[in-house]
Structure formats: C-alpha cells, structure tokens
Coordinates of C-alpha atoms and ligand atoms in Angstrom, one line a residue:
M2 CA 0.0 0.0 0.0
S3 CA 1.3 3.4 -0.9
K4 CA 1.9 6.0 1.8
T5 CA -0.6 8.6 2.5
K6 CA 0.4 12.1 1.5
Y7 CA -0.4 15.1 3.7
I8 CA -1.2 18.6 2.5
F9 CA -1.7 21.4 5.0
V10 CA -3.6 24.6 4.2
T11 CA -2.8 27.6 6.4
G12 CA -4.1 31.1 6.1
G13 CA -2.5 34.5 6.4
V14 CA -3.2 38.2 6.4
T15 CA -7.0 38.0 7.3
S16 CA -9.6 35.4 8.1
S17 CA -12.4 34.5 5.8
L18 CA -10.2 34.0 2.7
G19 CA -11.9 30.7 2.0
K20 CA -9.4 28.1 3.1
G21 CA -12.3 25.6 3.2
I22 CA -13.3 26.2 -0.5
I23 CA -9.7 26.1 -1.7
S24 CA -9.1 22.9 0.2
A25 CA -12.3 21.4 -1.2
S26 CA -11.5 22.6 -4.7
L27 CA -8.0 21.1 -4.6
A28 CA -9.5 17.9 -3.2
K29 CA -12.0 17.8 -6.0
L30 CA -9.3 18.1 -8.7
L31 CA -7.2 15.4 -7.0
Q32 CA -10.3 13.2 -6.7
D33 CA -11.0 13.7 -10.4
R34 CA -7.5 12.6 -11.1
G35 CA -8.2 9.3 -9.5
Y36 CA -7.0 9.8 -6.0
R37 CA -8.8 9.0 -2.8
V38 CA -8.9 12.2 -0.9
T39 CA -10.4 13.5 2.4
I40 CA -10.2 16.8 4.1
Q41 CA -9.8 17.6 7.8
K42 CA -10.3 20.8 9.7
L43 CA -8.4 21.7 12.8
D44 CA -10.1 24.4 14.8
P45 CA -8.0 26.3 17.3
Y46 CA -10.8 27.1 19.8
I47 CA -11.3 25.6 23.2
N48 CA -14.9 24.3 22.7
I49 CA -14.9 20.6 22.3
D50 CA -17.0 21.0 19.2
P51 CA -19.2 23.8 17.8
G52 CA -22.4 22.0 19.0
T53 CA -22.7 24.4 21.9
L54 CA -21.9 27.5 19.9
N55 CA -24.5 30.1 19.0
P56 CA -25.0 30.2 15.2
Y57 CA -24.3 33.9 15.3
E58 CA -20.8 33.1 16.5
H59 CA -19.9 30.3 14.2
G60 CA -22.5 29.8 11.5
E61 CA -24.2 26.5 11.1
C62 CA -23.2 23.4 13.0
F63 CA -22.7 20.7 10.4
V64 CA -23.6 17.1 11.5
T65 CA -21.8 14.0 10.1
E66 CA -23.2 10.5 9.6
D67 CA -21.5 9.4 12.8
G68 CA -23.2 12.2 14.7
A69 CA -20.3 14.6 15.1
E70 CA -21.3 18.2 15.5
T71 CA -18.7 20.0 13.3
D72 CA -17.5 23.1 11.6
L73 CA -19.5 24.2 8.5
D74 CA -16.5 23.7 6.3
L75 CA -17.1 20.0 6.6
G76 CA -20.3 20.6 4.7
H77 CA -18.3 22.1 1.8
Y78 CA -16.0 19.1 1.9
E79 CA -18.9 16.8 1.5
R80 CA -20.7 18.9 -1.1
F81 CA -17.6 19.1 -3.2
L82 CA -16.3 15.5 -2.8
N83 CA -19.6 13.7 -2.5
I84 CA -18.2 11.4 0.2
P85 CA -19.1 11.5 3.9
T86 CA -16.8 12.9 6.6
S87 CA -16.7 11.8 10.2
Q88 CA -15.7 12.9 13.7
A89 CA -12.1 12.4 12.7
N90 CA -12.4 15.1 10.1
N91 CA -12.9 17.9 12.7
V92 CA -10.6 18.4 15.7
T93 CA -10.6 21.3 18.1
T94 CA -8.1 22.5 20.6
G95 CA -10.7 21.6 23.3
R96 CA -10.8 18.0 22.1
I97 CA -7.0 17.8 21.9
Y98 CA -6.6 19.1 25.5
Q99 CA -9.4 16.9 26.7
A100 CA -7.6 13.8 25.4
V101 CA -4.3 14.9 26.9
I102 CA -5.8 15.7 30.2
N103 CA -7.7 12.4 30.3
K104 CA -4.4 10.6 29.7
E105 CA -2.7 12.6 32.4
R106 CA -5.5 11.6 34.9
K107 CA -5.0 8.0 34.0
G108 CA -1.2 8.4 34.8
E109 CA -0.2 7.6 31.2
F110 CA 2.5 10.2 31.1
L111 CA 4.4 8.3 33.9
G112 CA 5.2 11.2 36.1
K113 CA 6.4 13.5 33.3
T114 CA 5.5 17.2 33.2
V115 CA 2.7 17.5 30.6
Q116 CA 3.5 20.3 28.1
V117 CA 2.4 21.9 24.9
I118 CA 5.5 20.4 23.3
P119 CA 5.6 17.5 23.0
H120 CA 2.3 16.3 24.5
I121 CA -0.2 18.6 22.9
T122 CA 1.7 18.6 19.6
D123 CA 1.9 14.7 19.7
E124 CA -1.9 14.6 20.2
I125 CA -2.3 17.0 17.2
K126 CA 0.0 14.8 15.0
H127 CA -1.9 11.7 16.1
R128 CA -5.3 13.3 15.1
I129 CA -3.8 14.4 11.8
Q130 CA -2.6 10.9 11.0
I131 CA -5.8 9.0 12.1
L132 CA -7.4 9.5 8.7
G133 CA -4.2 8.5 6.8
N134 CA -3.8 5.5 9.0
T135 CA -7.2 4.1 8.0
G136 CA -5.6 3.2 4.6
E137 CA -8.7 4.6 3.0
Y138 CA -7.1 7.8 1.6
D139 CA -4.1 8.5 -0.7
I140 CA -4.1 12.1 0.3
V141 CA -5.3 13.9 3.4
I142 CA -5.7 17.6 3.2
T143 CA -5.7 19.3 6.6
E144 CA -7.0 22.8 6.9
I145 CA -5.7 24.8 9.9
G146 CA -8.4 27.2 11.1
G147 CA -7.5 30.7 12.1
T148 CA -4.7 32.9 10.7
V149 CA -1.0 32.4 11.0
G150 CA 0.3 34.4 13.9
D151 CA -2.7 33.8 16.2
I152 CA -1.6 32.5 19.6
E153 CA -4.2 29.7 19.3
S154 CA -2.8 28.4 16.1
L155 CA 0.8 28.0 17.2
P156 CA 0.7 24.4 18.5
Y157 CA -0.8 23.4 15.1
V158 CA 1.9 25.1 13.1
E159 CA 4.5 23.5 15.4
A160 CA 2.9 20.1 14.8
V161 CA 3.2 20.7 11.0
R162 CA 6.8 21.7 11.4
Q163 CA 7.5 18.5 13.3
L164 CA 5.7 16.4 10.7
K165 CA 7.7 18.1 7.9
W166 CA 10.8 17.1 9.8
E167 CA 9.7 13.6 10.4
M168 CA 8.3 12.7 6.9
D169 CA 10.0 12.4 3.5
S170 CA 9.9 15.8 1.9
N171 CA 7.6 14.5 -1.0
D172 CA 5.0 13.1 1.4
I173 CA 4.0 16.4 2.9
M174 CA 3.5 20.0 1.8
V175 CA 2.1 23.3 2.9
I176 CA -0.2 25.6 1.0
H177 CA -0.5 29.1 2.4
L178 CA -3.6 31.0 1.5
T179 CA -3.0 34.7 1.5
L180 CA -4.5 38.0 0.4
V181 CA -3.0 40.3 -2.3
P182 CA -5.0 43.5 -1.9
Y183 CA -5.5 46.1 -4.6
L184 CA -4.8 49.6 -3.5
A185 CA -7.0 51.9 -5.6
A186 CA -5.1 55.0 -4.7
A187 CA -1.8 53.5 -5.9
G188 CA -3.5 51.5 -8.7
E189 CA -1.5 48.4 -7.7
L190 CA -1.7 45.0 -6.2
K191 CA 0.3 44.8 -3.0
T192 CA 2.5 41.9 -2.0
K193 CA 3.7 43.2 1.4
P194 CA 1.0 41.6 3.5
T195 CA 1.8 38.3 1.9
Q196 CA 5.5 38.7 2.5
H197 CA 4.8 39.4 6.2
S198 CA 2.5 36.5 6.7
V199 CA 5.0 34.1 5.0
K200 CA 7.7 35.5 7.3
M201 CA 5.4 34.8 10.3
L202 CA 5.0 31.2 9.1
M203 CA 8.7 30.8 8.6
Q204 CA 9.4 32.2 12.1
S205 CA 7.6 29.1 13.3
G206 CA 9.9 26.9 11.1
V207 CA 7.4 26.2 8.3
A208 CA 8.1 27.3 4.8
P209 CA 5.1 27.2 2.4
D210 CA 5.5 25.2 -0.8
V211 CA 2.6 27.0 -2.6
L212 CA 1.0 30.3 -2.2
V213 CA -2.6 30.6 -3.2
C214 CA -3.3 34.4 -3.5
R215 CA -6.8 35.7 -3.1
T216 CA -7.2 38.8 -5.2
E217 CA -9.8 41.0 -6.8
R218 CA -7.6 41.5 -9.9
P219 CA -5.5 39.1 -12.0
L220 CA -1.9 38.7 -10.9
N221 CA 0.5 39.7 -13.6
D222 CA 3.9 38.1 -14.2
N223 CA 5.8 40.7 -12.3
I224 CA 3.7 40.3 -9.2
R225 CA 4.0 36.5 -9.5
K226 CA 7.8 36.7 -9.8
K227 CA 8.0 39.2 -6.9
L228 CA 5.9 37.0 -4.6
A229 CA 8.0 33.9 -5.6
L230 CA 11.3 35.6 -5.0
F231 CA 10.4 37.2 -1.7
C232 CA 8.5 34.3 -0.3
N233 CA 10.9 31.6 -1.5
V234 CA 8.6 29.5 -3.7
D235 CA 8.7 28.5 -7.3
T236 CA 7.0 31.0 -9.7
N237 CA 4.6 28.3 -10.9
S238 CA 3.7 27.7 -7.2
I239 CA 2.1 31.2 -7.1
I240 CA -1.5 30.4 -7.6
E241 CA -4.0 33.2 -8.3
S242 CA -7.4 32.8 -6.7
I243 CA -9.5 35.6 -8.1
D244 CA -12.9 36.5 -6.7
A245 CA -15.4 34.1 -8.2
E246 CA -19.1 34.5 -9.0
T247 CA -19.8 31.3 -7.0
I248 CA -17.8 29.0 -4.8
Y249 CA -18.6 26.2 -7.4
D250 CA -16.4 28.0 -9.9
V251 CA -13.3 27.6 -7.8
P252 CA -12.3 24.0 -8.8
N253 CA -12.2 25.2 -12.5
L254 CA -10.2 28.3 -11.5
M255 CA -7.7 26.2 -9.6
L256 CA -7.6 23.8 -12.6
K257 CA -6.7 26.7 -14.8
E258 CA -4.0 27.8 -12.4
E259 CA -2.7 24.2 -12.3
L260 CA -2.8 24.0 -8.5
D261 CA -3.4 20.2 -8.8
K262 CA -0.4 19.8 -11.1
V263 CA 1.9 21.7 -8.8
V264 CA 0.7 19.6 -5.9
L265 CA 1.2 16.3 -7.7
K266 CA 4.7 17.3 -8.6
K267 CA 5.6 18.3 -5.1
L268 CA 4.2 15.0 -3.7
D269 CA 5.8 13.0 -6.5
L270 CA 2.5 11.5 -7.6
K271 CA 1.6 10.5 -11.2
S272 CA -1.6 11.8 -12.7
K273 CA -3.9 8.9 -13.1
S274 CA -6.2 10.8 -15.4
E275 CA -6.8 14.4 -16.4
P276 CA -9.5 16.1 -14.4
K277 CA -12.6 16.6 -16.5
L278 CA -15.1 17.7 -13.9
K279 CA -17.7 16.4 -16.3
R280 CA -20.7 16.1 -14.0
W281 CA -19.6 19.1 -12.0
N282 CA -19.6 21.2 -15.1
E283 CA -23.0 19.9 -16.1
F284 CA -24.2 21.1 -12.8
L285 CA -22.6 24.5 -13.3
Q286 CA -24.1 24.8 -16.7
R287 CA -27.6 24.3 -15.4
F288 CA -27.0 26.5 -12.3
K289 CA -25.8 29.4 -14.5
N290 CA -28.4 29.1 -17.2
P291 CA -31.7 28.9 -15.4
K292 CA -34.9 28.9 -17.4
N293 CA -37.1 29.8 -14.5
T294 CA -37.1 31.6 -11.2
V295 CA -38.7 30.7 -7.9
E296 CA -39.1 32.7 -4.7
I297 CA -38.5 30.7 -1.6
G298 CA -39.0 32.1 1.9
L299 CA -36.6 30.9 4.5
I300 CA -38.1 31.6 7.9
G301 CA -35.6 31.5 10.7
K302 CA -34.3 33.5 13.6
Y303 CA -30.6 33.7 12.6
V304 CA -31.3 35.1 9.1
E305 CA -29.0 38.1 9.5
L306 CA -26.2 35.6 9.2
H307 CA -26.7 33.5 6.2
D308 CA -24.0 31.1 7.2
A309 CA -26.3 30.0 10.0
Y310 CA -28.3 28.2 7.3
K311 CA -25.4 27.3 5.0
S312 CA -26.4 23.7 4.1
I313 CA -30.0 24.7 3.4
N314 CA -28.8 27.5 1.1
E315 CA -26.5 25.1 -0.8
A316 CA -29.1 22.4 -1.0
L317 CA -31.4 24.9 -2.6
I318 CA -28.7 25.8 -5.1
H319 CA -28.3 22.1 -6.0
A320 CA -32.0 21.6 -6.3
G321 CA -32.4 24.7 -8.4
A322 CA -29.8 23.5 -10.8
V323 CA -31.6 20.2 -11.3
N324 CA -34.8 22.1 -12.1
E325 CA -32.9 24.7 -14.2
T326 CA -34.3 27.2 -11.9
K327 CA -32.8 30.2 -10.1
V328 CA -33.8 30.0 -6.5
N329 CA -34.2 33.4 -4.9
I330 CA -34.0 33.0 -1.1
H331 CA -36.0 35.5 0.9
W332 CA -34.5 35.6 4.4
I333 CA -37.3 36.2 6.7
H334 CA -36.9 36.9 10.4
S335 CA -39.5 34.9 12.3
E336 CA -39.5 37.4 15.2
N337 CA -40.9 40.0 12.8
L338 CA -43.9 37.9 11.6
T339 CA -47.2 38.7 13.2
E340 CA -50.8 37.7 12.5
E341 CA -51.3 41.0 10.7
N342 CA -48.2 41.2 8.5
V343 CA -47.9 37.5 7.5
P344 CA -50.0 37.8 4.3
E345 CA -48.1 40.9 3.2
K346 CA -44.7 39.5 3.9
L347 CA -45.3 36.0 2.5
K348 CA -47.6 36.7 -0.4
N349 CA -45.0 36.7 -3.1
L350 CA -43.4 33.4 -2.1
N351 CA -43.7 30.3 -4.2
G352 CA -42.4 28.1 -1.4
I353 CA -41.8 28.3 2.3
I354 CA -39.2 26.7 4.5
V355 CA -39.3 26.9 8.2
A356 CA -35.8 26.4 9.5
P357 CA -34.3 24.4 12.4
G358 CA -33.6 26.1 15.7
F359 CA -33.6 26.0 19.4
G360 CA -35.5 27.8 22.1
G361 CA -38.6 30.0 22.1
R362 CA -37.4 33.2 20.3
G363 CA -39.4 33.7 17.1
I364 CA -41.4 30.5 17.3
E365 CA -44.9 32.2 17.1
G366 CA -43.8 33.8 13.8
K367 CA -42.7 30.4 12.5
I368 CA -46.1 29.0 13.5
K369 CA -47.9 31.8 11.6
A370 CA -45.8 31.1 8.6
V371 CA -46.7 27.4 8.7
Q372 CA -50.4 28.3 8.9
Y373 CA -50.1 30.7 6.0
A374 CA -48.4 28.0 3.9
R375 CA -50.9 25.3 4.9
E376 CA -54.0 27.4 4.3
N377 CA -52.8 29.0 1.1
K378 CA -51.6 25.7 -0.3
I379 CA -48.0 27.0 -0.7
P380 CA -45.4 24.3 -0.9
F381 CA -43.9 23.9 2.6
L382 CA -40.8 22.2 4.0
G383 CA -40.4 22.2 7.7
I384 CA -37.0 21.1 8.9
C385 CA -36.5 19.8 12.5
L386 CA -37.9 22.7 14.6
G387 CA -39.8 23.6 11.4
M388 CA -41.5 20.2 11.5
Q389 CA -42.2 20.6 15.2
M390 CA -43.8 24.0 14.5
A391 CA -46.0 22.4 11.8
V392 CA -47.2 19.9 14.3
I393 CA -48.0 22.6 16.8
E394 CA -49.8 24.7 14.2
Y395 CA -51.9 21.7 13.2
A396 CA -52.7 21.0 16.8
R397 CA -53.8 24.5 17.5
N398 CA -55.6 25.4 14.3
V399 CA -57.0 22.1 13.1
L400 CA -57.4 20.0 16.2
G401 CA -58.4 23.1 18.2
Y402 CA -55.8 22.5 21.0
K403 CA -55.3 26.2 21.5
D404 CA -52.3 26.1 23.8
A405 CA -50.6 23.1 22.1
N406 CA -46.8 23.6 22.2
S407 CA -43.5 21.9 22.5
V408 CA -42.3 21.4 26.1
E409 CA -39.1 23.0 25.0
M410 CA -41.1 26.3 24.8
D411 CA -43.8 25.7 27.4
I412 CA -43.3 23.1 30.0
D413 CA -46.8 23.5 31.4
T414 CA -48.8 23.3 28.1
T415 CA -51.9 21.1 28.4
H416 CA -51.1 19.7 25.0
P417 CA -47.4 18.8 24.7
V418 CA -47.6 17.6 21.1
I419 CA -43.8 17.9 21.0
N420 CA -42.2 16.2 23.9
L421 CA -38.7 15.6 25.3
M422 CA -37.4 12.3 24.1
E423 CA -37.4 9.6 26.8
E424 CA -33.6 9.1 26.6
Q425 CA -33.0 12.8 27.0
K426 CA -34.8 13.1 30.3
E427 CA -31.8 12.2 32.5
I428 CA -29.3 14.3 30.5
T429 CA -27.9 17.5 32.0
N430 CA -24.8 18.2 29.9
K431 CA -25.5 20.2 26.8
G432 CA -22.6 19.3 24.6
G433 CA -22.8 16.3 22.3
T434 CA -25.9 14.8 24.0
M435 CA -28.7 15.3 21.4
R436 CA -30.0 12.6 19.2
L437 CA -27.3 13.0 16.6
G438 CA -26.3 11.6 13.2
A439 CA -27.8 9.0 10.9
W440 CA -31.0 7.2 11.8
D441 CA -33.2 5.0 9.7
C442 CA -36.7 6.0 8.6
K443 CA -39.3 3.8 7.0
L444 CA -41.7 5.6 4.6
E445 CA -45.4 4.9 4.1
K446 CA -45.8 3.7 0.5
D447 CA -48.8 5.9 -0.2
S448 CA -47.0 9.1 1.0
K449 CA -45.6 12.0 -0.9
S450 CA -42.3 11.4 0.7
F451 CA -42.2 7.9 -0.8
S452 CA -42.8 9.2 -4.2
V453 CA -40.0 11.7 -3.7
Y454 CA -37.4 9.3 -2.3
K455 CA -38.6 6.4 -4.4
K456 CA -37.6 3.9 -1.7
E457 CA -39.0 2.6 1.5
L458 CA -36.0 2.8 3.8
I459 CA -34.1 6.0 4.1
S460 CA -31.4 7.2 6.4
E461 CA -31.0 10.9 7.4
R462 CA -29.0 12.9 9.9
H463 CA -30.5 14.3 13.1
R464 CA -29.8 16.9 15.8
H465 CA -32.6 17.2 18.3
R466 CA -33.8 16.5 21.8
Y467 CA -37.6 16.8 21.3
E468 CA -39.9 14.6 19.3
F469 CA -43.5 14.2 18.1
N470 CA -45.6 13.0 21.0
N471 CA -47.1 9.6 20.0
D472 CA -49.9 10.0 22.5
Y473 CA -51.4 12.3 20.0
L474 CA -50.9 10.1 17.0
E475 CA -54.5 9.0 16.5
D476 CA -55.9 12.5 17.0
F477 CA -53.6 13.9 14.3
K478 CA -54.2 11.1 11.9
K479 CA -58.0 11.5 12.2
A480 CA -57.6 15.2 11.5
G481 CA -55.7 14.6 8.2
L482 CA -52.1 14.7 9.2
K483 CA -50.2 11.9 7.6
I484 CA -47.4 10.2 9.5
A485 CA -45.3 9.5 6.4
G486 CA -42.2 8.2 8.0
K487 CA -41.1 6.6 11.3
N488 CA -38.0 5.2 12.8
P489 CA -38.6 1.5 12.2
K490 CA -37.2 0.5 15.6
T491 CA -38.5 3.1 18.0
G492 CA -41.6 4.4 16.2
L493 CA -40.4 8.0 16.5
V494 CA -42.2 10.1 14.0
E495 CA -39.7 11.3 11.4
I496 CA -42.0 12.8 8.7
I497 CA -45.4 14.4 8.7
E498 CA -47.4 15.5 5.7
V499 CA -50.7 17.4 5.3
S500 CA -52.9 15.3 3.2
N501 CA -55.2 17.9 1.5
H502 CA -52.3 20.0 0.4
P503 CA -50.2 19.9 -2.8
W504 CA -46.8 19.7 -1.1
F505 CA -46.5 20.0 2.7
I506 CA -43.7 18.0 4.4
G507 CA -42.2 18.3 7.8
V508 CA -39.1 16.3 8.6
Q509 CA -37.5 15.7 12.0
F510 CA -34.2 15.3 10.4
H511 CA -31.9 17.6 8.4
P512 CA -32.0 16.6 4.7
E513 CA -29.8 19.6 3.9
Y514 CA -26.7 17.9 5.3
K515 CA -26.8 15.2 2.7
S516 CA -27.2 17.3 -0.4
T517 CA -24.1 17.4 -2.6
V518 CA -23.4 18.8 -6.1
L519 CA -23.4 15.4 -7.6
N520 CA -26.2 14.1 -5.4
P521 CA -28.8 16.9 -4.9
H522 CA -31.2 15.9 -2.1
P523 CA -34.5 14.6 -3.5
L524 CA -36.7 16.5 -1.0
F525 CA -35.2 19.8 -2.0
V526 CA -35.3 18.9 -5.6
D527 CA -39.0 18.1 -5.4
F528 CA -39.8 21.0 -3.1
V529 CA -38.3 23.4 -5.7
K530 CA -40.2 21.6 -8.5
A531 CA -43.4 21.9 -6.6
S532 CA -42.8 25.6 -5.9
L533 CA -42.4 26.1 -9.7
C534 CA -45.9 24.9 -10.4
Ligands
LIG611 N1 -35.1 22.5 19.3 C1 -35.6 21.3 18.7 C2 -35.2 20.0 19.3 O1 -34.2 20.0 20.0 C3 -35.3 21.3 17.2 C4 -33.8 21.2 16.9 C5 -33.4 21.5 15.5 O2 -34.1 22.2 14.8 N2 -32.2 21.1 15.1 O3 -35.8 19.0 19.2

C-alpha cells in the first residue's frame, strides 16, 4: 500500500479568505485525477465542538453521519467531494486538550510534566494521521483554522513543522492562502501583507510550498515573480485565486492555475487521469443558465447571518440546478412575523421553508408562517424545529388545542404535542448529548415522501432533543395529518405530511446535510419543483 500524502492549508493576512473552499476545490481536482482524498479541519478554539456555539458566533453546526457536530467547512467538503466525513475530520483545541488531560489523569505520562510540546503537539499529530492510517485515503488535506500568527494556532503550526521534519519531503507539503490586496489610490496590487504572513509562518519553522493568493484582480507576471522571490517559492507555485461568482467555480479556476499539477509534482504523484469535472460542469451549466425563477422564503431566527443556514442555502442551489431554476431565497426573520403582517410578507413566495432552531425566540412567527403555507396551499418544507412548528400549528388550528406547544417552549402546556425524548430526560450536559447523526426512517408507501425518495427505507441525519408525542398520533391522523415516515425500531415520527395540500412535508431530520453537487437531495429537488408549479 502506498503511503498517505499530507497537505496542510494555512491562512495568512486575514480570516475569511476561504481556506475551506480552496481545500475542497483542490481535493475535488485530485479526486477527479483518481486519488482517494479526504479533508480535515483543525479548529483552534477551546470548545470541544461547535455544537454548543451560538450560530451567530460560528454559523451552522454541520452534522456528520456518525453524529459529530462539526464546523460548517465539513459541509463544503462533503458537497464538493460527494463522500461523507466523520468525527475524525474535525478536531478542536478543546478536544486535543481533553484527550491529553484524560491521559494525564490515567497516569499515562508516567510522572512527566505535561507540556504543549511534546504532549499537545503529539496529540495533534496523532489526530492528523488518524485518517491517513485508515488506509482509505491516498491524500489527506488538513485545513488549519484561524490565521498564522494567532496565539491559538501556534501548536498546530508547530505540529506541522515536526511532521515536515519527520516525513519524507515529498510526502508532505504546505499551501498558504493569503491576500494580495488592490490599492485603488496606488493603482496596484500589493505583495507586502503576503510577505509578512509568510515571514510569520517561517518564524515558526514552516516554509510554504505553494501560495494561493486571493485577489480582486489578476496577478501579472511581475507580481508572481516578486511573490515567488520574496517568499521563496517557485514561480509556478504562485496560484491566483481571483474572486469568483460562485464557490462552485473555484475548482475550475484552480484547474486553470494548475494548482493540482503543482501539488502532484511536489508530492511525487503521477496523474492517473486528467480532471474533467464532467458532472460538476454539467451542474454549473444548469446552475448558471436557469430557465425559471422561484421565490423561496426561509423563515428563521438567525437570518441576519446566512452562514447559520449554509447547508439549506446550498441544498437549494443544488435543487435549483436540477430544475434549471434560479432559487431566490428571501431571508425572513420569524420574530418579525405577526398575524397582521404575514399575508403581506409572504404573499409573493412560491415556497416556504421553516428552519431548524432552538428555544422560544421567534417561534410564534414560525407557526404563523406554517399556517399561511398550509391554508394557502403553498409548498412547505419544515426542517427539524420547522417540522415541530408544523405539528403545533396543526394541533392549534385544526385540532383546536389552542395552547398546544413543545415542552421546549412551554413546560406547562396542556397539549405537549412535541415532547422531550425519553432518553433525553436524565441528560444534564448540553454538549454532544442530542439525538445525533444518521438514523433510519421507514416511509409509508402511499406518502408524498415515498414518491420523492422512491424507496421505503431511508437514512437521514439528526440533531434534536424533542420529538412528536405519539400519545397524539391518532388525533392527528383522524384530522388529516399523515405520518409519512417513522423510525422502524422506536416508532419515533420522522416525517409528517398534510394530506389535503399539494406539497406539505415536515421532517424531524436535516436533509440539507446530505445534499451534494453530484447528489442533490430529492426532498429539496421536489420542493423546488413543486414551488415552480
Ligand atoms: N429544538 C428542537 C429540538 O431539540 C429542534 C432542533 C433543530 O431544529 N435542530 O428538538
């Protein structure tokens, strides 16, 4: 078996340069060349995982098949590569320290003083190599969160330095993503910030092999040569990453700049086949040449920060492309929706999504939006909390249980139609304790969901503590709410549908996590299609 090769992606100058997209784009090209590639993200914060972080802080929490609550970049990795990630693909400083401290408590360090070097860096190196050691990947790309020079990132950069020292030079490489700003007053692109950030990296003993330069304007030969000379890399290792219309253009831009070729050469790998990106480009073709437009309302409480709903946004892009339709998302704050303004605010929408969420803020607005979609026969997709809101709306307005609620919002409701799951009742810790990851769901053959998925047994990812209260099952059924899918083992209701409605589906799971460019999610595809009618 050939050795796994390691690529590290660091960032300099500023945050938000898009290390995740560059990593995913490079991985896509290497995958298209016939290599088995995965991507890992190292996050330098102390939280064990982003599961307990407010979406305003960190954007969406992405959930993997194995139930890890992870950084939203893992969503990009999956959407680009079309293969699942796992807990091993996201490591935080908190998790590293937790592992080291647990070992210390067990006496595993045999009386030694436990230190950042070597103990923390050893644990980082171990986590980096876990994916390579599975034998499942030829190449592991590891993205180091944060910006070079941050105090928090230092142990990670030191771990990379050590690995570079330990490994053969053609088994490991570093790509540094940097910014080359354009100064309008001077009429020039400026290389100095890049020079400084490379210097910073080199002070930690790590010399980059490739510079990927984010820029608003093309890099001319002079700039490339200057960057190469001052930063000590080959001129063909200066890769321009110009602002793109969509993140999905980036693999093609990197292909044009030959980033993949430079990487293969450095890692002494043969090209198995030329990247064609055939299906990828078919998607782009459809995405960029829509024949129709559809207006979709996304009702949530974190709408100011679109990253909080990243996977839903991307799933709608994938679904739009399948339908050759431009999906215009209207970000609607549920806190601003009232009985009086709902018709005005929602009247131009072709489809309505009520988003996932936690806690009581904005839920009455969500319930009003559900009611509007149900009564006006507007295609509706309720995701997780959105499904729970649909159940509450039905209980209140169809069954007449006026104070029906979820016990998450009102512990004293006389009609707890959404209840805390039995196994959650004893849990007090907040982190990593929800019902997480992939669970099976069996669909009713005569349901809309079955006609969408075209199979009986599906598996979807979850992240919740509350569930449909089965004590009310018969009441709901009699009143026309269809239980379209259940967990085959526990009977937990996974999907509800409103029977006398053209397209009304609420799902306890998160379909958005599984939508990829090459595998758009059927629920989103059909939802967009229904919204077109
Ligand atoms: N707050 C709800 C629950 O815990 C819904 C969670 C979600 O939307 N992800 O069940």
